[in-house]
Short mmCIF file of C-alpha atoms in Angstrom, two decimals:
data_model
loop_
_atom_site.label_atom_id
_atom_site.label_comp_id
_atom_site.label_asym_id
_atom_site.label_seq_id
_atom_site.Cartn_x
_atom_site.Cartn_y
_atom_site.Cartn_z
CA UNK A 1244 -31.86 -25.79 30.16
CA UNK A 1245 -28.29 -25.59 29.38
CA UNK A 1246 -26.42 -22.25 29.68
CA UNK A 1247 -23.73 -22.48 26.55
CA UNK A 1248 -22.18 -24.61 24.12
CA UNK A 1249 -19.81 -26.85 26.78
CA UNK A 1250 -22.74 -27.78 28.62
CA UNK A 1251 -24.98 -28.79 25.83
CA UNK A 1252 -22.27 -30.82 23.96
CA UNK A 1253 -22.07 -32.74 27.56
CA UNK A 1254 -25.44 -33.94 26.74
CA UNK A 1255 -23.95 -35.07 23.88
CA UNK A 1256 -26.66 -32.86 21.64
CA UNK A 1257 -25.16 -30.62 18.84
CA UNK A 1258 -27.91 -27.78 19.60
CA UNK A 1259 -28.56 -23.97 19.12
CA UNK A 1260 -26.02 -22.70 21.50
CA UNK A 1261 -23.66 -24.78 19.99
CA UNK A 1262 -24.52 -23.28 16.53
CA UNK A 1263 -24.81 -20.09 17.46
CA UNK A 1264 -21.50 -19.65 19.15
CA UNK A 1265 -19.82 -21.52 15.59
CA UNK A 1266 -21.71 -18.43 14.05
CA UNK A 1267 -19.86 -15.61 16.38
CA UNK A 1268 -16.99 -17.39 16.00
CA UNK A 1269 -16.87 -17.32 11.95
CA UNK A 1270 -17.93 -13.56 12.41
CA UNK A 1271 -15.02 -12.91 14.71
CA UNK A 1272 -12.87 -15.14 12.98
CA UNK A 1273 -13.35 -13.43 9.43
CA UNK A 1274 -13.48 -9.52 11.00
CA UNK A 1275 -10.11 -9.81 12.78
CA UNK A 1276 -8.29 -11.58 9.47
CA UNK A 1277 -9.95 -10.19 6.55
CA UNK A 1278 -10.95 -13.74 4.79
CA UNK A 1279 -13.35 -13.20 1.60
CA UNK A 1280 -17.17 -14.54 2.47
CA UNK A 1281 -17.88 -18.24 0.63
CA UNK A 1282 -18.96 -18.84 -2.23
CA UNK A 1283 -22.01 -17.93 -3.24
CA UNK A 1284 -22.07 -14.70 -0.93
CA UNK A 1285 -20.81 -10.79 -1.98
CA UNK A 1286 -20.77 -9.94 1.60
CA UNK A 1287 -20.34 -11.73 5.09
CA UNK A 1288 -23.49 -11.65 6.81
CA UNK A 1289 -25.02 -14.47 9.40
CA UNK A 1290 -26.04 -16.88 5.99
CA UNK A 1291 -22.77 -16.83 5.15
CA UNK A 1292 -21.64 -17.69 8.06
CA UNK A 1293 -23.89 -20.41 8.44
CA UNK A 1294 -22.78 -21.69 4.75
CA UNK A 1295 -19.25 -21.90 6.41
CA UNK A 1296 -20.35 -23.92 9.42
CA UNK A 1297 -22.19 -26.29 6.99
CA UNK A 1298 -19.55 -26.68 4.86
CA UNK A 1299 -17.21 -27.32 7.93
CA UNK A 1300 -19.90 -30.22 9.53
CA UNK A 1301 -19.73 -31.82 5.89
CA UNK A 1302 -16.14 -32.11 5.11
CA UNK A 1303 -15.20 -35.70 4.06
CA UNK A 1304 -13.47 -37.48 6.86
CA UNK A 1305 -14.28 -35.22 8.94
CA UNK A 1306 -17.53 -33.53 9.40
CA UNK A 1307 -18.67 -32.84 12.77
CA UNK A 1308 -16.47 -34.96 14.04
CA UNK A 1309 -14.40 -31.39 14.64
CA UNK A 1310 -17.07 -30.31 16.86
CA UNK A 1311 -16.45 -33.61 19.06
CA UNK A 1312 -12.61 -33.63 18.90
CA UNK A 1313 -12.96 -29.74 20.05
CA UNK A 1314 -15.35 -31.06 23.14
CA UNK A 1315 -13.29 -33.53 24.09
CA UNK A 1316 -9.79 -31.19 24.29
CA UNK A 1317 -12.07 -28.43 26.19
CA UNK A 1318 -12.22 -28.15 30.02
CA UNK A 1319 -14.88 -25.60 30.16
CA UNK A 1320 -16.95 -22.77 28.19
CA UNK A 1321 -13.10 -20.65 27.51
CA UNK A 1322 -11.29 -23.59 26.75
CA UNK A 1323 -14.03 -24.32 23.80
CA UNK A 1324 -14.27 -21.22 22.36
CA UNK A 1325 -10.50 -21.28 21.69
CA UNK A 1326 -10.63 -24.75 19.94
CA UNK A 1327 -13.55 -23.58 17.80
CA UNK A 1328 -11.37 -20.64 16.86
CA UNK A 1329 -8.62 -22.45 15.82
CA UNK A 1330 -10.61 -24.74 13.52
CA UNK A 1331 -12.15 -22.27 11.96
CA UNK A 1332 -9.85 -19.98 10.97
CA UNK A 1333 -7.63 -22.98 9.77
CA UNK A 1334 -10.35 -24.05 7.80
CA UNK A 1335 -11.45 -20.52 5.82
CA UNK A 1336 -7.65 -20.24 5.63
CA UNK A 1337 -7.72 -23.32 3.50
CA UNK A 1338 -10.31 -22.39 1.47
CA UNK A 1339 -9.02 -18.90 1.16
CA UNK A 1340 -6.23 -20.66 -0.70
CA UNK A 1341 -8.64 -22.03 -3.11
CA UNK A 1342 -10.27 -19.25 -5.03
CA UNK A 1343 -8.18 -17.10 -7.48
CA UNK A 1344 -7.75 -14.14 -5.36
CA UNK A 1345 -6.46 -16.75 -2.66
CA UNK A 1346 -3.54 -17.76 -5.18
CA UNK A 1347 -2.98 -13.73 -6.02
CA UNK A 1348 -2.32 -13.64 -2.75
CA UNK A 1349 0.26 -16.34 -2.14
CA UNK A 1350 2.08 -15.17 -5.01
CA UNK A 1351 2.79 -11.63 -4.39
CA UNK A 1352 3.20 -12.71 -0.92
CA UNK A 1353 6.39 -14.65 -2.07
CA UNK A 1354 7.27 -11.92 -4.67
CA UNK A 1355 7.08 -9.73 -1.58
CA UNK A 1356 8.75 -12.08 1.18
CA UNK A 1357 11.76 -12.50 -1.43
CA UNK A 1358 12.17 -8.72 -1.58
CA UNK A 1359 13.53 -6.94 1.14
CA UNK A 1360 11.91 -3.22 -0.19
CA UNK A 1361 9.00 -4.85 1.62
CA UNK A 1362 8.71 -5.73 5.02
CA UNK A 1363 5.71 -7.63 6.89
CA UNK A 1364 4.22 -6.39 9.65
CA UNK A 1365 3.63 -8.24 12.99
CA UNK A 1366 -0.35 -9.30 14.06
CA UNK A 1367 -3.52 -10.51 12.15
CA UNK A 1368 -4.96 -9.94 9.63
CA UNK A 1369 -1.23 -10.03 7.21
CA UNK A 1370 0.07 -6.57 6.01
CA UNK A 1371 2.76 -5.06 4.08
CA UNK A 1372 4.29 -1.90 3.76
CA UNK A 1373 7.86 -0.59 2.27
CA UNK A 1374 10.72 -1.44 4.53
CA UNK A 1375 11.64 2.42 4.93
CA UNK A 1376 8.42 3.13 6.32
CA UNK A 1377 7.47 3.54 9.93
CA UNK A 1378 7.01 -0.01 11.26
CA UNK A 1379 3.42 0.81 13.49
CA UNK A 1380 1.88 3.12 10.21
CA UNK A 1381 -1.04 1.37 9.44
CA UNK A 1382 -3.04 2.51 6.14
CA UNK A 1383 -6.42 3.07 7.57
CA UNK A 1384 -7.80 4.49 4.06
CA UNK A 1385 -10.20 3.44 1.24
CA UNK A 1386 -9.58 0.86 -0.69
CA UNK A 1387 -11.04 2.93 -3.42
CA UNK A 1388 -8.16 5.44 -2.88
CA UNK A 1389 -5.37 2.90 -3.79
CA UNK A 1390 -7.31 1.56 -6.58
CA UNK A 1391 -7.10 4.64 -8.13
CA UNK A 1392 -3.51 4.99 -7.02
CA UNK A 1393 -2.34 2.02 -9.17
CA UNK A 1394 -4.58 2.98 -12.25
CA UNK A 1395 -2.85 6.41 -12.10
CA UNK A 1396 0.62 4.19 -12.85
CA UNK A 1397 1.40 4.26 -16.69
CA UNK A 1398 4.00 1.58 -18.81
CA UNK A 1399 3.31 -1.50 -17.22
CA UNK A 1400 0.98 -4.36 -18.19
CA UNK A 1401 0.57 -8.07 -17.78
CA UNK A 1402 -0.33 -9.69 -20.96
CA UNK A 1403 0.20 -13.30 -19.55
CA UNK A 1404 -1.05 -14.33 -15.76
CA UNK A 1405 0.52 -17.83 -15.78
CA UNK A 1406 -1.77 -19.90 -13.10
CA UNK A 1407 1.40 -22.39 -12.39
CA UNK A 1408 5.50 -22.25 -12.65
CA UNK A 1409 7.64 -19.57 -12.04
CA UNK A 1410 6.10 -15.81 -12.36
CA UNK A 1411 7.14 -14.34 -15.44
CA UNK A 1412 10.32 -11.38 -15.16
CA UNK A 1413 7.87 -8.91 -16.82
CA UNK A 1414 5.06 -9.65 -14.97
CA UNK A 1415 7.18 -9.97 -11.52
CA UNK A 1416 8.12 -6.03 -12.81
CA UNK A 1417 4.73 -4.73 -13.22
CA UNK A 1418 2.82 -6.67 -10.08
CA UNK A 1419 5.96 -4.23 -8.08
CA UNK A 1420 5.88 -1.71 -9.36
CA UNK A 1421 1.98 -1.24 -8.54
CA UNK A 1422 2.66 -2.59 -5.20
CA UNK A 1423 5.59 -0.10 -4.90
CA UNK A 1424 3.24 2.76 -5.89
CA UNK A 1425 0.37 1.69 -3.48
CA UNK A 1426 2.50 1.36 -0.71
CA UNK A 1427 4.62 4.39 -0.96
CA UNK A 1428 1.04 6.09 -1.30
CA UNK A 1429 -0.40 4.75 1.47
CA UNK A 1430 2.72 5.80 3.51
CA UNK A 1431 1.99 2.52 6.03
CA UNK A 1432 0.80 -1.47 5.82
CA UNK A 1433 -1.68 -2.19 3.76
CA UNK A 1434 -3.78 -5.80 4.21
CA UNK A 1435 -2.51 -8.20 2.07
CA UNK A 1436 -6.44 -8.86 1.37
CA UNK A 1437 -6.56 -5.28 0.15
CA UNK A 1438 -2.66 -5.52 -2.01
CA UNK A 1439 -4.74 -8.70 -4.15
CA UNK A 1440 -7.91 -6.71 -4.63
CA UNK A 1441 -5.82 -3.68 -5.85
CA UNK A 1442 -3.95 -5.35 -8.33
CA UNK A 1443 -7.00 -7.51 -9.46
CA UNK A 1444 -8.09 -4.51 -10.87
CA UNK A 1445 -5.32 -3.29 -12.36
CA UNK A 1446 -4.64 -5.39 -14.29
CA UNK A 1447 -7.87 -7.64 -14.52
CA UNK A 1448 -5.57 -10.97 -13.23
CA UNK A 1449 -8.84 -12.89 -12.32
CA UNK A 1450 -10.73 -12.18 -15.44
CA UNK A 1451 -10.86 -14.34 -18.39
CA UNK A 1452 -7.26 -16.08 -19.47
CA UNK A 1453 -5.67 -13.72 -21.79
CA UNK A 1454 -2.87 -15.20 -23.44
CA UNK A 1455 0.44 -13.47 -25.01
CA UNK A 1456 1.63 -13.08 -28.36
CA UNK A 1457 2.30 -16.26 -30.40
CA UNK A 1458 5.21 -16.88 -32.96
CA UNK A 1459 3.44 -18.25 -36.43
CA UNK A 1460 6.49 -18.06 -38.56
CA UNK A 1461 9.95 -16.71 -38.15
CA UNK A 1462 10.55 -12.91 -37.49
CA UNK A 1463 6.41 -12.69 -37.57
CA UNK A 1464 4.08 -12.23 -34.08
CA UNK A 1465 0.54 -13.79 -34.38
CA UNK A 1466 -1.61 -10.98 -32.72
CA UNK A 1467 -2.96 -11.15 -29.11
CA UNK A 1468 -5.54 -14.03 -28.59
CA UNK A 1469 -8.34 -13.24 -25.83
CA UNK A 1470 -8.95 -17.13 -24.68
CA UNK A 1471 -13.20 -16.36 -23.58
CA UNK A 1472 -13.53 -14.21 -27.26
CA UNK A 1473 -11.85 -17.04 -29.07
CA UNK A 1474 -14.09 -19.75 -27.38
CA UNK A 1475 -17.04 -18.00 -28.21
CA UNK A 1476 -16.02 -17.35 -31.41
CA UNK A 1477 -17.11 -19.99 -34.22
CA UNK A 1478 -14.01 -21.33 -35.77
CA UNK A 1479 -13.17 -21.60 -39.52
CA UNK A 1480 -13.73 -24.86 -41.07
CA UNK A 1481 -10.95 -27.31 -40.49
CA UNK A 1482 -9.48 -25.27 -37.76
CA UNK A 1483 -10.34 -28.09 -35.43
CA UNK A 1484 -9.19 -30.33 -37.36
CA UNK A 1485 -5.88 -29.02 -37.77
CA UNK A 1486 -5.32 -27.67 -34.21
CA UNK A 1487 -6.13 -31.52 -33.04
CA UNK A 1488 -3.54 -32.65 -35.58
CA UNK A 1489 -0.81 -30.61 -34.54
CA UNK A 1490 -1.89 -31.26 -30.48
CA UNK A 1491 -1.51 -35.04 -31.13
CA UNK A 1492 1.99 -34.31 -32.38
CA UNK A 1493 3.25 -32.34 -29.55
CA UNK A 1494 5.08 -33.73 -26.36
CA UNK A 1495 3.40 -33.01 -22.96
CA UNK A 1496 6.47 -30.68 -22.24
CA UNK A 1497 5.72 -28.72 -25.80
CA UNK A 1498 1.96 -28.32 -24.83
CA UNK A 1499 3.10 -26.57 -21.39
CA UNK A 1500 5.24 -24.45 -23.19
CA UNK A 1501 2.44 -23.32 -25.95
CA UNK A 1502 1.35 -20.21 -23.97
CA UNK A 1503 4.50 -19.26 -23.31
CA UNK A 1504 6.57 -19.42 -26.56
CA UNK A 1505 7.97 -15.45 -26.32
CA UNK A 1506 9.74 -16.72 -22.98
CA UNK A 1507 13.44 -17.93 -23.55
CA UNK A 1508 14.88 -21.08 -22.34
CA UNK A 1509 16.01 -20.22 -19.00
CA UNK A 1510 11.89 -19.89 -18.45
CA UNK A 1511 11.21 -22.41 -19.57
CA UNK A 1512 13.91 -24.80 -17.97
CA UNK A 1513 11.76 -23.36 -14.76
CA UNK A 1514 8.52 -23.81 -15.49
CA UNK A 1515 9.17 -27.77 -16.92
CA UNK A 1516 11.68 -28.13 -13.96
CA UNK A 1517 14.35 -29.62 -16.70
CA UNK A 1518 18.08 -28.55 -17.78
CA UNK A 1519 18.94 -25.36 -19.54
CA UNK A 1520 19.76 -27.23 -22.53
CA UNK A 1521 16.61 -29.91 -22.36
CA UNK A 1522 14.59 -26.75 -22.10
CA UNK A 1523 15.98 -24.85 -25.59
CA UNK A 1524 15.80 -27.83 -27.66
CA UNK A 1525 11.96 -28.76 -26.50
CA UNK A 1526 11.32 -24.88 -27.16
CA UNK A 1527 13.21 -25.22 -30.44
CA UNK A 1528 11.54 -28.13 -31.31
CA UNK A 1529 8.12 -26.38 -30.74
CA UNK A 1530 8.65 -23.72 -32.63
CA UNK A 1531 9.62 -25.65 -35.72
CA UNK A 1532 6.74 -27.87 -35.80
CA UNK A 1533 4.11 -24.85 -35.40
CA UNK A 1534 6.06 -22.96 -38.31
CA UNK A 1535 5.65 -26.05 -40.25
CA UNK A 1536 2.22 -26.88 -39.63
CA UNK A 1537 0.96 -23.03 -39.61
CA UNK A 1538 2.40 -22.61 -43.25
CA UNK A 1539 -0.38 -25.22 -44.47
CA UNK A 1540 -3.74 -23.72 -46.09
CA UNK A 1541 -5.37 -22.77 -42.76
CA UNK A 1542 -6.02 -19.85 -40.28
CA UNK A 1543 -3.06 -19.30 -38.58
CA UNK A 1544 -4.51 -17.31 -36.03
CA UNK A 1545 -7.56 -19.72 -35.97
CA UNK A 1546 -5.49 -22.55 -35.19
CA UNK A 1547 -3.38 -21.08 -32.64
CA UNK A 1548 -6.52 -19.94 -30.78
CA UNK A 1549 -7.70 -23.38 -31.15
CA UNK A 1550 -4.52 -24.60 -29.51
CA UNK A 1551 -4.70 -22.25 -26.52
CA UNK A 1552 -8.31 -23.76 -25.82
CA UNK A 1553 -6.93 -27.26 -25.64
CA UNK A 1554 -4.23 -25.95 -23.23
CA UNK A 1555 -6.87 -24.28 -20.99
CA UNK A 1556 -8.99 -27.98 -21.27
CA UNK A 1557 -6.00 -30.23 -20.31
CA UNK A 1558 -5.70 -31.48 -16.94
CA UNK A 1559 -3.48 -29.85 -14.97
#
């Protein structure tokens, strides 16, 4: 009979008390930093736990080859708990980073770390609260309450959530001005966790790509295309046709820039990484060839909507 993990792994058998401790580790793990449950799961409970030490033993290249590296670094029972806590919480930190609420996350985290109104406060799991505010207030509240905060805020929206390249200026505005309001309501830190969820449902950032007005011709605004009613949506005849025409024609630079054609060229020197003046003539250039192509005997809207689908199916 072995009496924990350390021991068993000396008899070089991966077996129950080996598992369970991985399992009271993810718990603890995920309860002192906040980290959404896997895929698959709503809530944490011990099957999603165990989906996270499965997923751990079958990593390529790696496996439970963790487990033995862990083993091998420990000098007793202690000594092993703390390597199995390290690896775990590096590796739900990783795939924290994967989901769409992970990448909410990093990104007001930046909008917030390049701001000095908001300050970061010390310990696990990550928090923010207004510089001005007491730096030990903690907002110990329901998430509910802050939900309802932001929806109370009136005049902003996001009408683009671009998933790569700079944030937008007006989107930068609205994400702070609902993290502003939060804050400054909760009076104290808030987990970052929480800051994502909040504005999630503000403005709806993980739902379906919604995509910002389009110019069709000069002076004139296409209306607002929703990208998951559009692909639903049976297109006119030719629309394909014509959308694939114009697709062929544009440079890779002009089909990154399709979503964003009411930004100016300073936006979108950032978001190709090119000069100031590369950046206005590849914009220009866009422009000119939708105007000409929209003006033919087809669905303007249709097309453009068509378009915005092949930007969503290009890799990346």
């Amino acid at each position: 009979m072995t009496s924990g993990a350390f021991e068993e792994l000396q008899t070089g058998e991966f077996g129950p008390a080996t598992f369970d401790l991985l399992r009271r580790l993810v718990h603890q793990v995920r309860r002192a930093s906040g980290f959404p449950p896997p895929k698959g799961h709503t809530v944490w409970s011990d099957d999603a736990a165990y989906d996270v030490i499965s997923a751990m033993l079958s990593q390529e290249g790696a496996g439970q080859r963790f487990v033995t590296v862990c083993f091998a670094q420990a000098a007793d029972e202690a000594s092993l708990e703390r390597l199995f806590l390290t690896s775990i919480k590096n590796f739900l930190i990783d795939e924290a980073k994967k989901t769409p609420r992970g990448k909410l996350r990093r990104r007001i985290t930046r909008l917030m770390t390049e701001d000095p109104a908001y300050r970061k406060s010390s310990g696990s799991p990550p928090r923010w609260a207004l510089a001005d505010h007491p730096e030990h207030a903690l907002w110990q509240g329901d998430l509910d309450d802050l939900i309802t905060q932001a929806a109370q805020v009136r005049g902003v929206g996001i009408t683009r959530w671009n998933h790569s390249g700079p944030t937008p200026r007006q989107t930068v505005h609205a994400l702070k001005t609902i993290l502003s309001s939060v804050l400054q309501y909760a009076q104290g830190a808030v987990r970052e966790e929480d800051l994502a969820k909040v504005l999630e449902a503000r403005f709806e950032l993980l739902a379906p790509a919604r995509f910002t007005a389009l110019y069709a011709d000069e002076g004139s605004v296409a209306e607002l295309v929703d990208q998951h009613a559009a692909t639903t949506a049976s297109d006119p005849p030719g629309v394909h046709g014509v959308a694939e025409d114009i697709w062929q024609r544009l440079s890779p630079n002009e089909r990154l820039l399709l979503p964003y054609l009411d930004e100016d060229a300073h936006h979108a020197a950032q978001l190709l990484e090119i000069r100031h003046t590369h950046a206005a003539a590849v914009l220009l250039n866009l422009k000119t060839t939708l105007r000409t192509a929209l003006s033919a005997d087809s669905d303007p809207h249709a097309v453009m909507a068509a378009l915005l689908r092949r930007c969503g199916d290009a890799p990346s």
